[in-house]
GROMACS .gro file of C-alpha atoms in nm:
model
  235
    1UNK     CA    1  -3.866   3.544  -7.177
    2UNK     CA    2  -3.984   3.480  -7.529
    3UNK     CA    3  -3.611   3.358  -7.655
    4UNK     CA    4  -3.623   3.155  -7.399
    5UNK     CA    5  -3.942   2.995  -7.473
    6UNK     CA    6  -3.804   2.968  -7.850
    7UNK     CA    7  -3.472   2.804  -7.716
    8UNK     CA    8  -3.724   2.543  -7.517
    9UNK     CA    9  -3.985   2.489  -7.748
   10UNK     CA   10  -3.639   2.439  -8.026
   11UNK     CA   11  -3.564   2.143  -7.847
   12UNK     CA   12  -3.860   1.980  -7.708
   13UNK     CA   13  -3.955   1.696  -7.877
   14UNK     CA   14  -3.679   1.575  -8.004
   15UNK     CA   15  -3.438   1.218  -7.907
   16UNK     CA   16  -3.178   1.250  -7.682
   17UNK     CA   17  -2.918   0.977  -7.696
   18UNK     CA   18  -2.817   1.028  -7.299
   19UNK     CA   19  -2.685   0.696  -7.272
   20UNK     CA   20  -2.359   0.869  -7.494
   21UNK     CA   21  -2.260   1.079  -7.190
   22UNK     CA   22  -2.189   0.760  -7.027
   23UNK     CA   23  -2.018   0.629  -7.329
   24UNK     CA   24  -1.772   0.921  -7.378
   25UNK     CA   25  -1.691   0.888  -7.029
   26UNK     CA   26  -1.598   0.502  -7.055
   27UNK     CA   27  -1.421   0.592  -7.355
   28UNK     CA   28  -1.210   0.816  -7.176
   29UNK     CA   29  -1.104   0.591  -6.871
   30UNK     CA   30  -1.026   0.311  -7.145
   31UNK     CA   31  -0.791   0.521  -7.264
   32UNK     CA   32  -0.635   0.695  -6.975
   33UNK     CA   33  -0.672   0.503  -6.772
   34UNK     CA   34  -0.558   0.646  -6.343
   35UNK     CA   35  -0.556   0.941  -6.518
   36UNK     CA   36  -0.651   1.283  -6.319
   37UNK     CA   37  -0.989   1.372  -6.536
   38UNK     CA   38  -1.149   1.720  -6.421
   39UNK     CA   39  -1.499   1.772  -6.560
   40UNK     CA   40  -1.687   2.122  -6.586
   41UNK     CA   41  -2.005   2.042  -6.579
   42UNK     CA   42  -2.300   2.218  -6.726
   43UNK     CA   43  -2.542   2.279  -6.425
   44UNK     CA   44  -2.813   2.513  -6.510
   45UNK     CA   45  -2.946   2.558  -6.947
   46UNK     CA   46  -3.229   2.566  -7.172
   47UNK     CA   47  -3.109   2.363  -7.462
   48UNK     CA   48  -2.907   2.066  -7.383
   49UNK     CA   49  -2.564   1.986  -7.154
   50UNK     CA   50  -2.225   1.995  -7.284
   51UNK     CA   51  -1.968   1.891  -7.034
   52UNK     CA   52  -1.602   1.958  -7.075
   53UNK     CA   53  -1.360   1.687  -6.974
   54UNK     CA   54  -1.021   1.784  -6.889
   55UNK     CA   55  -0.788   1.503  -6.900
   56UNK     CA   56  -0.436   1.537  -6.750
   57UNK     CA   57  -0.253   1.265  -6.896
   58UNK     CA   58   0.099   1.280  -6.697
   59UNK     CA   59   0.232   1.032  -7.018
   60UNK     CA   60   0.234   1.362  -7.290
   61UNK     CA   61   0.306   1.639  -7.330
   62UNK     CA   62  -0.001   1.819  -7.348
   63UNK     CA   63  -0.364   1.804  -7.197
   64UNK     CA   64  -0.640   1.666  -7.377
   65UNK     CA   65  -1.033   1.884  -7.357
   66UNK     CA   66  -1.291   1.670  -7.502
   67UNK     CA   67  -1.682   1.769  -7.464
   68UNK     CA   68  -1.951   1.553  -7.374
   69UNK     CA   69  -2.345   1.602  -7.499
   70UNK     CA   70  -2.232   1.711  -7.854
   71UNK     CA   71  -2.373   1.358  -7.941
   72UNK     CA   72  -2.684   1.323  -7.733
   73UNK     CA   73  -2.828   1.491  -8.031
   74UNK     CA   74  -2.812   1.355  -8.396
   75UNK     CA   75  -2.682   1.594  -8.620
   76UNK     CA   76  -2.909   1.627  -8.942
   77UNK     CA   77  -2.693   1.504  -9.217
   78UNK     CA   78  -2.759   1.534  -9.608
   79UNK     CA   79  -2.781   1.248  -9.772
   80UNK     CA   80  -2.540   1.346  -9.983
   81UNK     CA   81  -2.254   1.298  -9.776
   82UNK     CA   82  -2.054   1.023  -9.781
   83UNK     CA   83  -2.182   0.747  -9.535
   84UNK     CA   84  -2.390   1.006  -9.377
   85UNK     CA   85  -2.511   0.739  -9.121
   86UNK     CA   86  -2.154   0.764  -8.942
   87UNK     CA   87  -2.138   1.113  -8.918
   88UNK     CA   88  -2.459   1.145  -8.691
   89UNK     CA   89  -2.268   1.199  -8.373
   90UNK     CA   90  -1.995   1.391  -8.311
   91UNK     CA   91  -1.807   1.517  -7.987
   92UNK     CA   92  -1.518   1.790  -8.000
   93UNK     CA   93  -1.133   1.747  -7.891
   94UNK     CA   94  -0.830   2.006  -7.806
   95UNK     CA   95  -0.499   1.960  -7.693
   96UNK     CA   96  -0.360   2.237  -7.489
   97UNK     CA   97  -0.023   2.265  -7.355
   98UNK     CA   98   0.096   2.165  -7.015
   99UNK     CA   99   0.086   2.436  -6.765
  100UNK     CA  100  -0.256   2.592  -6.870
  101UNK     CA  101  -0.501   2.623  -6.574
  102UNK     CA  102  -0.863   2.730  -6.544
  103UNK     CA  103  -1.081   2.805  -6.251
  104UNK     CA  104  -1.250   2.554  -6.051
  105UNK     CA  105  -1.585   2.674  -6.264
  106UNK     CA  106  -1.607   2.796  -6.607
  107UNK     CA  107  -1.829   3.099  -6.574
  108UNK     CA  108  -1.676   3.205  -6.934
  109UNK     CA  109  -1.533   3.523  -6.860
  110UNK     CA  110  -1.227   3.398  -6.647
  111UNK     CA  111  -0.900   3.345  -6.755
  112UNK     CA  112  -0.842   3.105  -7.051
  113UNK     CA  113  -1.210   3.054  -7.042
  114UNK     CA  114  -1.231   3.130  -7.382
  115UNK     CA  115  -1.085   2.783  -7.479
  116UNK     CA  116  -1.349   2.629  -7.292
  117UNK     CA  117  -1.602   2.827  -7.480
  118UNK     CA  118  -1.467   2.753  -7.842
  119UNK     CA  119  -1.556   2.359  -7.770
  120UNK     CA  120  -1.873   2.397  -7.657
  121UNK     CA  121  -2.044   2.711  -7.887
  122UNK     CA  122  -1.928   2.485  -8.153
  123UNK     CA  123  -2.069   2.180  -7.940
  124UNK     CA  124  -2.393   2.313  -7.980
  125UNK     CA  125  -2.392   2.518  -8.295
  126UNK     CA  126  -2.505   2.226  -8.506
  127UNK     CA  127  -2.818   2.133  -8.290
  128UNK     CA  128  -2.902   2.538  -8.258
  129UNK     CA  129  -2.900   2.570  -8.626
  130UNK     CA  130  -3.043   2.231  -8.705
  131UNK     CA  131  -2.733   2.168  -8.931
  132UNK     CA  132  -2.419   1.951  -8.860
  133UNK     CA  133  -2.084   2.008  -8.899
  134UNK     CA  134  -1.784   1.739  -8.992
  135UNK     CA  135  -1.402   1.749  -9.141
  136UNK     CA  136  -1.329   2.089  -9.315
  137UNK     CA  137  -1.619   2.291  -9.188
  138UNK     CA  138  -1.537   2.636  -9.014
  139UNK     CA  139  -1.739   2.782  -8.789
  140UNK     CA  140  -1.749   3.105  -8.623
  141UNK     CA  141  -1.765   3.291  -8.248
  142UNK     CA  142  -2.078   3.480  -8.422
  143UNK     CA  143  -2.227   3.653  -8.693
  144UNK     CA  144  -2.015   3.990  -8.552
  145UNK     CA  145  -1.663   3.748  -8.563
  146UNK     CA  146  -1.618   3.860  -8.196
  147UNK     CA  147  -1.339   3.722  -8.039
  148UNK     CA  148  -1.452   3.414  -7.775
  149UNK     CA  149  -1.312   3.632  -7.485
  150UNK     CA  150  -1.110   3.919  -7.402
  151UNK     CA  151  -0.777   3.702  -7.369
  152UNK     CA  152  -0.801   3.579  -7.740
  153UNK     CA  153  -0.825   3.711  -8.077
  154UNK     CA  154  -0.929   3.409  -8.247
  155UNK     CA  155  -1.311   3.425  -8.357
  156UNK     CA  156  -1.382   3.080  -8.530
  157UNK     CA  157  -1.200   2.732  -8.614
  158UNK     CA  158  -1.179   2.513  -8.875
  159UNK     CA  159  -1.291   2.112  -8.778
  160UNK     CA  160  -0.998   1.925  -8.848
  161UNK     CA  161  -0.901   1.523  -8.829
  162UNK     CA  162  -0.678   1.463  -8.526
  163UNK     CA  163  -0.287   1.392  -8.649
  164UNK     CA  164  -0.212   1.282  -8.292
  165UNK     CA  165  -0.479   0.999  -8.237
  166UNK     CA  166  -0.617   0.703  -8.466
  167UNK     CA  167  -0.956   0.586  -8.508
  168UNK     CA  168  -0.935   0.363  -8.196
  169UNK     CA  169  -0.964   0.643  -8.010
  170UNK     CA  170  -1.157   0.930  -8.207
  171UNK     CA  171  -1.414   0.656  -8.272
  172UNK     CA  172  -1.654   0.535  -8.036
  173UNK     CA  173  -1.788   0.233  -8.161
  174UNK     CA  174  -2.103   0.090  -7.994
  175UNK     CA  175  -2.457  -0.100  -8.043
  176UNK     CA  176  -2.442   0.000  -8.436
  177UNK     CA  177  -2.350   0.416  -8.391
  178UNK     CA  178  -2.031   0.596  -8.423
  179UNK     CA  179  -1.950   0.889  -8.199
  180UNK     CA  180  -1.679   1.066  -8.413
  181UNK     CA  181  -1.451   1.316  -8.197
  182UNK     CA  182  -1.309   1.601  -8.425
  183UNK     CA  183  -1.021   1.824  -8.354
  184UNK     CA  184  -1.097   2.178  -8.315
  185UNK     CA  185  -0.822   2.399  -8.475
  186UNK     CA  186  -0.909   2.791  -8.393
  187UNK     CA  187  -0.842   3.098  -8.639
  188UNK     CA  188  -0.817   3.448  -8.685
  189UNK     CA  189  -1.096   3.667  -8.865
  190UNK     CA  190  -0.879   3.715  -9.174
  191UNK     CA  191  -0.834   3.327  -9.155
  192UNK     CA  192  -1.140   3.225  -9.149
  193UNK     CA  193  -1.238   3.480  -9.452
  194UNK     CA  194  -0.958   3.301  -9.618
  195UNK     CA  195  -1.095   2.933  -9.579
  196UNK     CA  196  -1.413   3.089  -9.680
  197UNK     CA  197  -1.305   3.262  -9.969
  198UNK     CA  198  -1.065   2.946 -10.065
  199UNK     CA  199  -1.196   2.645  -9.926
  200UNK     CA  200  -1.050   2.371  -9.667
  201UNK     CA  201  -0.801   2.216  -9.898
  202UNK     CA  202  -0.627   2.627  -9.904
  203UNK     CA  203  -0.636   2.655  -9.565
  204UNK     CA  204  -0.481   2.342  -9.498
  205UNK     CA  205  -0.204   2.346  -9.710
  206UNK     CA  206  -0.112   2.682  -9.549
  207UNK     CA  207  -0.148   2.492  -9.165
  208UNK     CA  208   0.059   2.253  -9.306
  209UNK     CA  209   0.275   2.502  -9.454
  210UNK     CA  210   0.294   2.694  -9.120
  211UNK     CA  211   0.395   2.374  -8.962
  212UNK     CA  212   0.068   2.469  -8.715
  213UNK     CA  213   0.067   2.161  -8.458
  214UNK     CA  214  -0.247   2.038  -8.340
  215UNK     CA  215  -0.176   2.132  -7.996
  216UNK     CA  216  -0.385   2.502  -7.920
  217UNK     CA  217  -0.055   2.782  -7.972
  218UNK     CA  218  -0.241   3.101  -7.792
  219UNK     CA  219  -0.023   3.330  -7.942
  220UNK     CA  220   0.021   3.187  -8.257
  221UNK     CA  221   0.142   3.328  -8.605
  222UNK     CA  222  -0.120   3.452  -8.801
  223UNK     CA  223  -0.110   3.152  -9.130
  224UNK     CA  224  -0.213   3.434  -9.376
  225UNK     CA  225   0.062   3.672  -9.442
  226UNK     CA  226  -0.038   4.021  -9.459
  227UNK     CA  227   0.037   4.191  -9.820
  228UNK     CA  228   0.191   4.515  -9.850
  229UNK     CA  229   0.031   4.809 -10.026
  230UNK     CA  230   0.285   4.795 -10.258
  231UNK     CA  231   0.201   4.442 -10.384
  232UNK     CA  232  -0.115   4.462 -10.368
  233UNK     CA  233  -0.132   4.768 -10.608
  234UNK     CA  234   0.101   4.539 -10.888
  235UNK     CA  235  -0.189   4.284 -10.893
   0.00000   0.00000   0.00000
């Protein structure tokens, strides 16, 4: 009971910009519009919602995940950041491939579940940790790198722009705020210690190397190649 009362009394008190749920869900019938839009809602938690729209866009290729409540929190920015005004709200954004299917609810322990639970742990990470997270940050599962469900071995992500949409749509512009919707790209462990250990700009160039698309690739190659013993010993 007393990490509940922690998770409560963590976010009592603070503004909740509810109106954005509303907004994110204009923003996607603008867009798609007579488009077939499942939502898994958040029912029952003691922090804050984070929906998960599923939008089945029979124009592409792929399907489109996009969470909403990210942003009915303001993410605590440092002033140091560039224009840290517009990078108060954020939502988060996957494309999977056609032919993926979940459950009629996400209990997080069903099949491709995990893909549901990479958006929204890293939905809420920021407000959690009373941080904020934007273009180039990684983020992890945990502090143990656990996977984010027995069907997966990837453990973290890196927050990436999105290649496939423009501003006009990973922008929501309205009364004076910008929701900003980032792509979530997910990695290994040993890819994630490598952006750590290297920094975005390294760990992009070896995406882009990899020719990694931004739709999600479940079984993916790992990006880092594994040395040999041999090699390793002629450092």
């Amino acid at each position: 009971m007393e990490g509940i009362k922690s998770i409560i009394d963590h976010f009592q008190n603070r503004d909740y910009f509810d109106e954005h749920y509303e907004w994110v869900n204009e923003h996607i019938e603008k867009h798609f519009p007579d488009t077939e839009v499942k939502v898994f809602h958040e029912i029952m938690t003691f922090d804050f919602k984070v929906h998960i729209h599923l939008i089945k866009a029979k124009s592409s290729k792929f399907d489109i995940l996009i969470t909403s409540g990210m942003s009915s929190l303001e993410m605590k920015i440092p002033q140091e950041a560039e224009n840290p005004k517009d990078l108060r709200f954020a939502e988060m954004m996957m494309l999977i491939p056609k032919g993926i299917e979940f459950e009629n609810v996400y209990t997080g322990d069903k099949k491709n579940d995990y893909i549901i639970s990479m958006l929204k742990r890293t939905a809420k990470f920021p407000h959690q940790e009373d941080s904020w997270i934007g273009i180039g940050h990684s983020i992890v599962s945990d502090a143990d790198f656990e996977p984010y469900g027995n069907d997966t071995e990837f453990v973290g992500g890196v927050i990436l722009p999105s290649v496939t949409f423009d501003e006009n749509f990973t922008k929501i512009k309205k009364d004076g705020r910008i929701i900003n919707i980032y792509s979530f790209f997910p990695l290994y462990k040993n890819e994630v210690e490598y952006k750590i250990n290297n920094g975005y700009n390294a760990l992009l160039d070896r995406i882009i190397e990899a020719d990694s698309k931004e739709i999600l690739n479940p079984k993916r190659k790992n990006l880092i190649k594994k040395e040999s013993f041999i090699s390793k010993f002629l450092k």
